[in-house]
Short mmCIF file of N, CA and C and ligand atoms in Angstrom, two decimals:
data_model
loop_
_atom_site.label_atom_id
_atom_site.label_comp_id
_atom_site.label_asym_id
_atom_site.label_seq_id
_atom_site.Cartn_x
_atom_site.Cartn_y
_atom_site.Cartn_z
N MET A 286 -48.30 -13.37 -9.08
CA MET A 286 -47.60 -12.08 -8.91
C MET A 286 -47.78 -11.24 -10.17
N SER A 287 -48.00 -9.95 -10.01
CA SER A 287 -48.19 -9.10 -11.18
C SER A 287 -46.86 -8.81 -11.85
N ALA A 288 -46.92 -8.46 -13.12
CA ALA A 288 -45.70 -8.15 -13.87
C ALA A 288 -44.97 -6.96 -13.24
N MET A 289 -45.75 -6.01 -12.70
CA MET A 289 -45.16 -4.82 -12.09
C MET A 289 -44.19 -5.15 -10.97
N SER A 290 -44.54 -6.13 -10.13
CA SER A 290 -43.73 -6.41 -8.94
C SER A 290 -42.69 -7.49 -9.18
N THR A 291 -42.64 -8.03 -10.40
CA THR A 291 -41.66 -9.07 -10.70
C THR A 291 -40.44 -8.46 -11.38
N PRO A 292 -39.33 -8.39 -10.63
CA PRO A 292 -38.15 -7.81 -11.26
C PRO A 292 -37.64 -8.74 -12.37
N VAL A 293 -37.07 -8.17 -13.40
CA VAL A 293 -36.50 -8.96 -14.49
C VAL A 293 -35.01 -9.16 -14.21
N PRO A 294 -34.59 -10.42 -14.00
CA PRO A 294 -33.18 -10.66 -13.71
C PRO A 294 -32.28 -10.15 -14.84
N LYS A 295 -31.18 -9.48 -14.50
CA LYS A 295 -30.29 -8.93 -15.51
C LYS A 295 -29.34 -9.99 -16.06
N PHE A 296 -28.96 -10.95 -15.19
CA PHE A 296 -28.19 -12.10 -15.66
C PHE A 296 -28.40 -13.23 -14.68
N ASP A 297 -27.86 -14.44 -15.00
CA ASP A 297 -28.38 -15.62 -14.30
C ASP A 297 -27.64 -15.98 -13.02
N ILE A 298 -27.09 -15.01 -12.32
CA ILE A 298 -26.49 -15.28 -11.02
C ILE A 298 -27.60 -15.69 -10.04
N THR A 299 -27.27 -16.63 -9.12
CA THR A 299 -28.29 -17.10 -8.17
C THR A 299 -28.08 -16.44 -6.80
N ALA A 300 -29.13 -16.51 -5.97
CA ALA A 300 -29.04 -15.99 -4.60
C ALA A 300 -27.94 -16.72 -3.83
N GLU A 301 -27.75 -18.03 -4.10
CA GLU A 301 -26.72 -18.82 -3.42
C GLU A 301 -25.32 -18.33 -3.83
N GLU A 302 -25.15 -18.01 -5.10
CA GLU A 302 -23.85 -17.50 -5.55
C GLU A 302 -23.56 -16.13 -4.91
N ILE A 303 -24.59 -15.31 -4.79
CA ILE A 303 -24.41 -14.01 -4.12
C ILE A 303 -24.03 -14.23 -2.67
N ASP A 304 -24.69 -15.15 -1.97
CA ASP A 304 -24.34 -15.44 -0.57
C ASP A 304 -22.87 -15.85 -0.44
N ALA A 305 -22.41 -16.70 -1.36
CA ALA A 305 -21.02 -17.18 -1.30
C ALA A 305 -20.05 -16.03 -1.55
N LEU A 306 -20.36 -15.19 -2.53
CA LEU A 306 -19.52 -14.03 -2.83
C LEU A 306 -19.45 -13.08 -1.63
N VAL A 307 -20.59 -12.78 -1.06
CA VAL A 307 -20.66 -11.83 0.06
C VAL A 307 -19.90 -12.37 1.28
N ALA A 308 -20.09 -13.66 1.60
CA ALA A 308 -19.41 -14.25 2.76
C ALA A 308 -17.89 -14.16 2.58
N GLU A 309 -17.42 -14.50 1.40
CA GLU A 309 -15.97 -14.49 1.16
C GLU A 309 -15.43 -13.06 1.11
N PHE A 310 -16.19 -12.17 0.51
CA PHE A 310 -15.73 -10.78 0.41
C PHE A 310 -15.55 -10.17 1.80
N TYR A 311 -16.54 -10.34 2.69
CA TYR A 311 -16.41 -9.71 4.01
C TYR A 311 -15.42 -10.45 4.91
N ALA A 312 -15.17 -11.74 4.65
CA ALA A 312 -14.08 -12.42 5.36
C ALA A 312 -12.75 -11.74 4.98
N ARG A 313 -12.59 -11.43 3.70
CA ARG A 313 -11.35 -10.76 3.25
C ARG A 313 -11.30 -9.32 3.75
N ILE A 314 -12.46 -8.66 3.78
CA ILE A 314 -12.52 -7.29 4.32
C ILE A 314 -12.05 -7.30 5.78
N ARG A 315 -12.54 -8.23 6.58
CA ARG A 315 -12.17 -8.29 8.00
C ARG A 315 -10.66 -8.44 8.16
N ALA A 316 -10.04 -9.16 7.23
CA ALA A 316 -8.60 -9.42 7.32
C ALA A 316 -7.77 -8.32 6.65
N HIS A 317 -8.42 -7.36 6.00
CA HIS A 317 -7.68 -6.36 5.22
C HIS A 317 -7.13 -5.26 6.13
N PRO A 318 -5.82 -4.98 6.01
CA PRO A 318 -5.20 -4.00 6.94
C PRO A 318 -5.77 -2.59 6.80
N GLY A 319 -6.14 -2.17 5.61
CA GLY A 319 -6.65 -0.82 5.42
C GLY A 319 -8.14 -0.69 5.67
N LEU A 320 -8.92 -1.59 5.08
CA LEU A 320 -10.38 -1.49 5.15
C LEU A 320 -10.95 -2.15 6.40
N GLY A 321 -10.29 -3.21 6.90
CA GLY A 321 -10.80 -3.96 8.05
C GLY A 321 -11.21 -3.08 9.23
N PRO A 322 -10.32 -2.17 9.66
CA PRO A 322 -10.63 -1.36 10.84
C PRO A 322 -11.87 -0.46 10.66
N ILE A 323 -12.12 0.01 9.44
CA ILE A 323 -13.29 0.88 9.20
C ILE A 323 -14.58 0.08 9.41
N PHE A 324 -14.57 -1.15 8.89
CA PHE A 324 -15.74 -2.02 9.06
C PHE A 324 -15.86 -2.49 10.51
N ALA A 325 -14.72 -2.77 11.14
CA ALA A 325 -14.75 -3.22 12.54
C ALA A 325 -15.43 -2.17 13.41
N ARG A 326 -15.12 -0.91 13.15
CA ARG A 326 -15.71 0.20 13.91
C ARG A 326 -17.22 0.32 13.64
N ALA A 327 -17.61 0.17 12.36
CA ALA A 327 -19.02 0.38 12.00
C ALA A 327 -19.89 -0.84 12.32
N ILE A 328 -19.32 -2.06 12.25
CA ILE A 328 -20.14 -3.27 12.39
C ILE A 328 -19.83 -3.99 13.70
N ALA A 329 -18.65 -4.59 13.82
CA ALA A 329 -18.24 -5.24 15.07
C ALA A 329 -16.77 -5.58 14.97
N GLN A 330 -16.07 -5.50 16.10
CA GLN A 330 -14.64 -5.80 16.15
C GLN A 330 -14.39 -7.28 15.82
N GLU A 331 -15.29 -8.15 16.32
CA GLU A 331 -15.11 -9.59 16.14
C GLU A 331 -16.14 -10.14 15.16
N ASP A 332 -15.74 -11.19 14.44
CA ASP A 332 -16.69 -11.90 13.59
C ASP A 332 -17.80 -12.47 14.47
N GLY A 333 -19.05 -12.45 13.99
CA GLY A 333 -20.16 -12.94 14.79
C GLY A 333 -21.49 -12.46 14.24
N PRO A 334 -22.52 -12.43 15.10
CA PRO A 334 -23.89 -12.13 14.64
C PRO A 334 -24.04 -10.78 13.93
N ALA A 335 -23.33 -9.76 14.38
CA ALA A 335 -23.46 -8.45 13.73
C ALA A 335 -22.94 -8.53 12.28
N TRP A 336 -21.90 -9.32 12.09
CA TRP A 336 -21.37 -9.50 10.72
C TRP A 336 -22.33 -10.31 9.85
N ARG A 337 -22.97 -11.35 10.47
CA ARG A 337 -23.94 -12.12 9.67
C ARG A 337 -25.09 -11.21 9.25
N ALA A 338 -25.52 -10.31 10.15
CA ALA A 338 -26.61 -9.39 9.82
C ALA A 338 -26.19 -8.43 8.70
N HIS A 339 -24.94 -7.94 8.77
CA HIS A 339 -24.42 -7.07 7.70
C HIS A 339 -24.42 -7.83 6.37
N GLU A 340 -23.91 -9.06 6.40
CA GLU A 340 -23.81 -9.85 5.17
C GLU A 340 -25.20 -10.14 4.59
N ALA A 341 -26.17 -10.39 5.48
CA ALA A 341 -27.54 -10.65 5.00
C ALA A 341 -28.10 -9.40 4.31
N LYS A 342 -27.82 -8.24 4.91
CA LYS A 342 -28.29 -6.97 4.31
C LYS A 342 -27.64 -6.74 2.94
N ILE A 343 -26.32 -6.99 2.89
CA ILE A 343 -25.59 -6.77 1.64
C ILE A 343 -26.02 -7.76 0.56
N ALA A 344 -26.29 -9.01 0.96
CA ALA A 344 -26.79 -9.99 -0.02
C ALA A 344 -28.11 -9.49 -0.61
N GLY A 345 -28.96 -8.91 0.23
CA GLY A 345 -30.22 -8.34 -0.25
C GLY A 345 -29.99 -7.19 -1.21
N PHE A 346 -29.00 -6.37 -0.89
CA PHE A 346 -28.63 -5.26 -1.79
C PHE A 346 -28.26 -5.79 -3.18
N TRP A 347 -27.44 -6.87 -3.20
CA TRP A 347 -27.02 -7.41 -4.51
C TRP A 347 -28.15 -8.13 -5.23
N ARG A 348 -29.02 -8.83 -4.47
CA ARG A 348 -30.18 -9.46 -5.13
C ARG A 348 -31.04 -8.40 -5.80
N ASN A 349 -31.18 -7.27 -5.13
CA ASN A 349 -31.92 -6.15 -5.70
C ASN A 349 -31.20 -5.60 -6.94
N ALA A 350 -29.88 -5.44 -6.81
CA ALA A 350 -29.11 -4.84 -7.91
C ALA A 350 -29.16 -5.70 -9.18
N VAL A 351 -29.20 -7.03 -9.03
CA VAL A 351 -29.22 -7.90 -10.21
C VAL A 351 -30.64 -8.30 -10.60
N GLY A 352 -31.64 -7.84 -9.84
CA GLY A 352 -33.02 -8.09 -10.23
C GLY A 352 -33.61 -9.40 -9.76
N ILE A 353 -33.03 -10.03 -8.71
CA ILE A 353 -33.61 -11.28 -8.19
C ILE A 353 -34.81 -10.98 -7.31
N ASP A 354 -34.68 -10.01 -6.41
CA ASP A 354 -35.83 -9.59 -5.61
C ASP A 354 -35.64 -8.15 -5.16
N ARG A 355 -36.61 -7.63 -4.45
CA ARG A 355 -36.50 -6.23 -4.00
C ARG A 355 -36.61 -6.13 -2.48
N SER A 356 -36.00 -7.07 -1.77
CA SER A 356 -36.11 -7.07 -0.32
C SER A 356 -35.26 -5.96 0.32
N TYR A 357 -34.19 -5.52 -0.35
CA TYR A 357 -33.33 -4.47 0.22
C TYR A 357 -34.01 -3.11 0.10
N ASP A 358 -34.03 -2.41 1.24
CA ASP A 358 -34.64 -1.09 1.23
C ASP A 358 -33.75 -0.16 2.04
N GLY A 359 -32.67 0.30 1.45
CA GLY A 359 -31.74 1.16 2.17
C GLY A 359 -31.24 2.27 1.27
N ASN A 360 -30.33 3.06 1.81
CA ASN A 360 -29.78 4.18 1.06
C ASN A 360 -28.25 4.16 1.20
N PRO A 361 -27.59 3.28 0.42
CA PRO A 361 -26.14 3.11 0.55
C PRO A 361 -25.37 4.41 0.31
N MET A 362 -25.85 5.23 -0.60
CA MET A 362 -25.17 6.51 -0.88
C MET A 362 -25.07 7.32 0.41
N ARG A 363 -26.20 7.48 1.09
CA ARG A 363 -26.21 8.28 2.32
C ARG A 363 -25.33 7.65 3.40
N VAL A 364 -25.39 6.30 3.53
CA VAL A 364 -24.59 5.61 4.56
C VAL A 364 -23.10 5.91 4.36
N HIS A 365 -22.62 5.87 3.12
CA HIS A 365 -21.19 6.08 2.88
C HIS A 365 -20.79 7.54 3.04
N VAL A 366 -21.68 8.44 2.65
CA VAL A 366 -21.38 9.87 2.82
C VAL A 366 -21.35 10.23 4.31
N GLU A 367 -22.23 9.61 5.08
CA GLU A 367 -22.31 9.95 6.51
C GLU A 367 -21.21 9.30 7.34
N ASN A 368 -20.59 8.23 6.81
CA ASN A 368 -19.50 7.59 7.55
C ASN A 368 -18.19 8.35 7.25
N ARG A 369 -17.72 9.13 8.22
CA ARG A 369 -16.58 10.02 7.99
C ARG A 369 -15.24 9.28 7.97
N ASP A 370 -15.25 7.97 8.20
CA ASP A 370 -14.02 7.18 8.03
C ASP A 370 -13.75 6.86 6.56
N ILE A 371 -14.77 7.02 5.72
CA ILE A 371 -14.66 6.60 4.32
C ILE A 371 -14.21 7.78 3.45
N HIS A 372 -13.15 7.54 2.66
CA HIS A 372 -12.59 8.60 1.80
C HIS A 372 -12.43 8.09 0.36
N PRO A 373 -12.38 9.04 -0.60
CA PRO A 373 -12.40 8.67 -2.02
C PRO A 373 -11.32 7.66 -2.42
N GLY A 374 -10.11 7.81 -1.84
CA GLY A 374 -9.01 6.94 -2.24
C GLY A 374 -9.21 5.47 -1.88
N MET A 375 -10.20 5.17 -1.03
CA MET A 375 -10.43 3.79 -0.60
C MET A 375 -11.21 2.97 -1.63
N PHE A 376 -11.89 3.65 -2.55
CA PHE A 376 -12.78 2.92 -3.45
C PHE A 376 -12.04 1.97 -4.38
N SER A 377 -10.85 2.39 -4.88
CA SER A 377 -10.12 1.48 -5.78
C SER A 377 -9.69 0.22 -5.02
N THR A 378 -9.31 0.37 -3.76
CA THR A 378 -8.92 -0.79 -2.93
C THR A 378 -10.11 -1.73 -2.74
N TRP A 379 -11.25 -1.15 -2.37
CA TRP A 379 -12.49 -1.95 -2.17
C TRP A 379 -12.85 -2.67 -3.46
N LEU A 380 -12.83 -1.93 -4.57
CA LEU A 380 -13.27 -2.51 -5.85
C LEU A 380 -12.30 -3.59 -6.34
N ASP A 381 -10.99 -3.40 -6.10
CA ASP A 381 -10.00 -4.44 -6.48
C ASP A 381 -10.25 -5.72 -5.69
N LEU A 382 -10.49 -5.55 -4.38
CA LEU A 382 -10.73 -6.72 -3.53
C LEU A 382 -12.02 -7.42 -3.96
N PHE A 383 -13.04 -6.64 -4.29
CA PHE A 383 -14.31 -7.22 -4.73
C PHE A 383 -14.12 -7.99 -6.04
N ALA A 384 -13.39 -7.39 -6.98
CA ALA A 384 -13.17 -8.04 -8.28
C ALA A 384 -12.41 -9.35 -8.12
N ARG A 385 -11.36 -9.34 -7.28
CA ARG A 385 -10.58 -10.56 -7.07
C ARG A 385 -11.42 -11.64 -6.42
N THR A 386 -12.22 -11.25 -5.42
CA THR A 386 -13.08 -12.22 -4.74
C THR A 386 -14.10 -12.80 -5.72
N ALA A 387 -14.72 -11.93 -6.51
CA ALA A 387 -15.72 -12.40 -7.47
C ALA A 387 -15.09 -13.41 -8.43
N HIS A 388 -13.88 -13.13 -8.90
CA HIS A 388 -13.23 -14.05 -9.84
C HIS A 388 -12.82 -15.36 -9.17
N ASP A 389 -12.56 -15.33 -7.86
CA ASP A 389 -12.23 -16.57 -7.14
C ASP A 389 -13.46 -17.42 -6.83
N VAL A 390 -14.63 -16.76 -6.67
CA VAL A 390 -15.82 -17.46 -6.16
C VAL A 390 -16.80 -17.83 -7.28
N LEU A 391 -16.86 -17.02 -8.33
CA LEU A 391 -17.90 -17.18 -9.36
C LEU A 391 -17.31 -17.62 -10.70
N PRO A 392 -18.17 -18.22 -11.54
CA PRO A 392 -17.74 -18.46 -12.93
C PRO A 392 -17.39 -17.11 -13.59
N GLU A 393 -16.46 -17.17 -14.52
CA GLU A 393 -15.90 -15.98 -15.18
C GLU A 393 -16.92 -14.92 -15.59
N GLU A 394 -17.93 -15.35 -16.32
CA GLU A 394 -18.92 -14.40 -16.87
C GLU A 394 -19.66 -13.65 -15.77
N LYS A 395 -20.05 -14.39 -14.72
CA LYS A 395 -20.80 -13.77 -13.62
C LYS A 395 -19.88 -12.85 -12.81
N ALA A 396 -18.63 -13.26 -12.65
CA ALA A 396 -17.66 -12.42 -11.92
C ALA A 396 -17.47 -11.10 -12.65
N THR A 397 -17.35 -11.17 -13.95
CA THR A 397 -17.13 -9.97 -14.76
C THR A 397 -18.32 -9.03 -14.66
N ARG A 398 -19.52 -9.58 -14.65
CA ARG A 398 -20.72 -8.74 -14.59
C ARG A 398 -20.89 -8.13 -13.21
N MET A 399 -20.58 -8.88 -12.16
CA MET A 399 -20.67 -8.33 -10.80
C MET A 399 -19.64 -7.22 -10.61
N ARG A 400 -18.46 -7.44 -11.16
CA ARG A 400 -17.41 -6.43 -11.07
C ARG A 400 -17.85 -5.13 -11.75
N ALA A 401 -18.44 -5.25 -12.93
CA ALA A 401 -18.89 -4.07 -13.68
C ALA A 401 -19.97 -3.32 -12.90
N LEU A 402 -20.87 -4.08 -12.29
CA LEU A 402 -21.95 -3.48 -11.50
C LEU A 402 -21.37 -2.74 -10.30
N ALA A 403 -20.45 -3.38 -9.60
CA ALA A 403 -19.83 -2.76 -8.42
C ALA A 403 -19.10 -1.49 -8.82
N GLU A 404 -18.43 -1.53 -9.96
CA GLU A 404 -17.67 -0.34 -10.39
C GLU A 404 -18.60 0.81 -10.73
N ARG A 405 -19.73 0.50 -11.33
CA ARG A 405 -20.70 1.55 -11.67
C ARG A 405 -21.27 2.18 -10.40
N ILE A 406 -21.67 1.32 -9.45
CA ILE A 406 -22.25 1.84 -8.20
C ILE A 406 -21.17 2.57 -7.40
N GLY A 407 -19.97 1.98 -7.38
CA GLY A 407 -18.87 2.57 -6.62
C GLY A 407 -18.46 3.94 -7.15
N ALA A 408 -18.55 4.14 -8.46
CA ALA A 408 -18.19 5.44 -9.04
C ALA A 408 -19.11 6.54 -8.52
N GLY A 409 -20.39 6.23 -8.42
CA GLY A 409 -21.35 7.20 -7.89
C GLY A 409 -21.08 7.52 -6.43
N MET A 410 -20.76 6.48 -5.66
CA MET A 410 -20.46 6.69 -4.23
C MET A 410 -19.18 7.50 -4.05
N ARG A 411 -18.16 7.16 -4.85
CA ARG A 411 -16.89 7.88 -4.74
C ARG A 411 -17.11 9.37 -5.06
N TYR A 412 -17.92 9.64 -6.05
CA TYR A 412 -18.23 11.02 -6.40
C TYR A 412 -18.88 11.74 -5.21
N ALA A 413 -19.85 11.09 -4.59
CA ALA A 413 -20.57 11.71 -3.47
C ALA A 413 -19.64 11.94 -2.27
N VAL A 414 -18.76 10.97 -2.01
CA VAL A 414 -17.81 11.10 -0.89
C VAL A 414 -16.78 12.20 -1.19
N THR A 415 -16.39 12.33 -2.47
CA THR A 415 -15.46 13.38 -2.88
C THR A 415 -16.09 14.75 -2.68
N GLU A 416 -17.34 14.87 -3.07
CA GLU A 416 -18.07 16.14 -2.87
C GLU A 416 -18.12 16.50 -1.39
N ARG A 417 -18.41 15.50 -0.55
CA ARG A 417 -18.48 15.73 0.89
C ARG A 417 -17.15 16.24 1.43
N ASP A 418 -16.03 15.70 0.91
CA ASP A 418 -14.70 16.07 1.40
C ASP A 418 -14.19 17.38 0.80
N THR A 419 -14.91 17.92 -0.18
CA THR A 419 -14.44 19.14 -0.85
C THR A 419 -14.75 20.36 0.00
N VAL A 420 -13.70 21.13 0.28
CA VAL A 420 -13.88 22.35 1.06
C VAL A 420 -14.39 23.45 0.13
N ARG A 421 -15.58 23.97 0.44
CA ARG A 421 -16.16 25.01 -0.41
C ARG A 421 -15.31 26.27 -0.36
N GLY A 422 -15.06 26.86 -1.51
CA GLY A 422 -14.30 28.09 -1.57
C GLY A 422 -12.79 27.88 -1.64
N ALA A 423 -12.35 26.63 -1.46
CA ALA A 423 -10.92 26.35 -1.57
C ALA A 423 -10.52 26.34 -3.05
N PRO A 424 -9.26 26.63 -3.36
CA PRO A 424 -8.84 26.57 -4.76
C PRO A 424 -9.02 25.16 -5.29
N PRO A 425 -9.36 25.00 -6.57
CA PRO A 425 -9.59 23.67 -7.12
C PRO A 425 -8.32 22.82 -7.08
N LYS A 426 -8.50 21.52 -6.83
CA LYS A 426 -7.35 20.60 -6.91
C LYS A 426 -7.15 20.28 -8.37
N LEU A 427 -5.99 20.65 -8.92
CA LEU A 427 -5.77 20.44 -10.35
C LEU A 427 -5.22 19.05 -10.65
N LEU A 428 -4.65 18.39 -9.67
CA LEU A 428 -4.12 17.04 -9.91
C LEU A 428 -4.88 15.99 -9.12
C1 HEM B 153 -14.39 2.95 0.03
C2 HEM B 153 -15.04 1.80 -0.13
C3 HEM B 153 -16.08 1.36 0.86
C4 HEM B 153 -16.00 1.34 2.22
C5 HEM B 153 -14.81 1.73 3.10
C6 HEM B 153 -17.29 0.86 2.70
C7 HEM B 153 -17.61 0.70 4.03
C8 HEM B 153 -18.87 0.39 4.49
C9 HEM B 153 -19.22 0.32 5.88
C10 HEM B 153 -18.25 0.56 7.04
C11 HEM B 153 -20.53 0.01 5.95
C12 HEM B 153 -21.35 -0.17 7.20
C13 HEM B 153 -22.29 0.98 7.28
C14 HEM B 153 -22.11 1.83 8.47
O1 HEM B 153 -21.25 2.74 8.46
O2 HEM B 153 -22.85 1.58 9.43
C15 HEM B 153 -21.02 -0.13 4.58
C16 HEM B 153 -22.30 -0.43 4.23
C17 HEM B 153 -22.71 -0.73 2.95
N1 HEM B 153 -21.91 -0.74 1.83
FE1 HEM B 153 -20.02 -0.04 1.74
N2 HEM B 153 -18.10 0.60 1.64
C18 HEM B 153 -17.40 0.89 0.49
C19 HEM B 153 -17.85 0.73 -0.81
C20 HEM B 153 -19.03 0.16 -1.17
C21 HEM B 153 -19.44 -0.12 -2.52
C22 HEM B 153 -18.62 0.19 -3.78
C23 HEM B 153 -20.68 -0.69 -2.44
C24 HEM B 153 -21.57 -1.21 -3.53
C25 HEM B 153 -21.14 -1.56 -4.74
C26 HEM B 153 -21.05 -0.75 -1.03
C27 HEM B 153 -22.24 -1.23 -0.54
C28 HEM B 153 -22.67 -1.10 0.75
C29 HEM B 153 -24.03 -1.33 1.20
C30 HEM B 153 -25.21 -1.77 0.34
C31 HEM B 153 -24.06 -1.08 2.58
C32 HEM B 153 -25.27 -1.18 3.51
C33 HEM B 153 -25.97 0.19 3.54
C34 HEM B 153 -27.20 0.13 4.42
O3 HEM B 153 -27.06 0.25 5.65
O4 HEM B 153 -28.30 -0.06 3.89
N3 HEM B 153 -20.02 -0.23 -0.29
N4 HEM B 153 -19.97 0.11 3.72
#
C-alpha cells in the first residue's frame, strides 16, 4: 500500500473497541426518552437489521475519524442539517450520553480522546443546524 492511501492512526483505539462503543451508544440512544424517537423515525422503530446497518455505517465514520481506515464516505453535516427533527439544544444531550458511554466502555485515555473528537465534530454540526434554524431578517437572539 502506498503512503498516500495509508491513514496515520491518531491514537491506538481499535476497530473492535469502536464497535463496542457504537453498539452500546445506540442501545442507550434507543432507550433515551428525548433522542430515541428521532432515531426511531429516521432508522427503525424496532431494534433489528436497519439498526445494525446504521451502527456499521457509524463504526466506519469513527474508524475514518481516528485514522484506522477510510471506508466511510458520507456527509454527516448535510444529513443532520436536512433532518428537521434535529435542533441545536439536542447536541449537549447527545454529547453527554456519548461521553458517559465512552467512559463506561473504553479505557480512560481512549474515552477522553473519543469524547474530545465527538465534541469537536458536534460543535460544527450544532453550528450548521443553528444556522438552518435562524430566521433571516429576524432580530438577533441576544441570549
Ligand atoms: C443532536 C444530536 C444528534 C442527533 C439527534 C443525531 C441524529 C441522527 C440521526 C437521526 C441520524 C440518521 C440519519 C438520518 O436522518 O437518516 C444520524 C446519522 C449520523 N450521525 Fe447523528 N445525530 C446527532 C449528533 C451527531 C454527532 C455529534 C455526530 C458525530 C460526532 C453524529 C454522527 C452521525 C453520522 C456519521 C451519521 C450517518 C450520516 C450518514 O448517513 O452518512 N451525529 N444522526
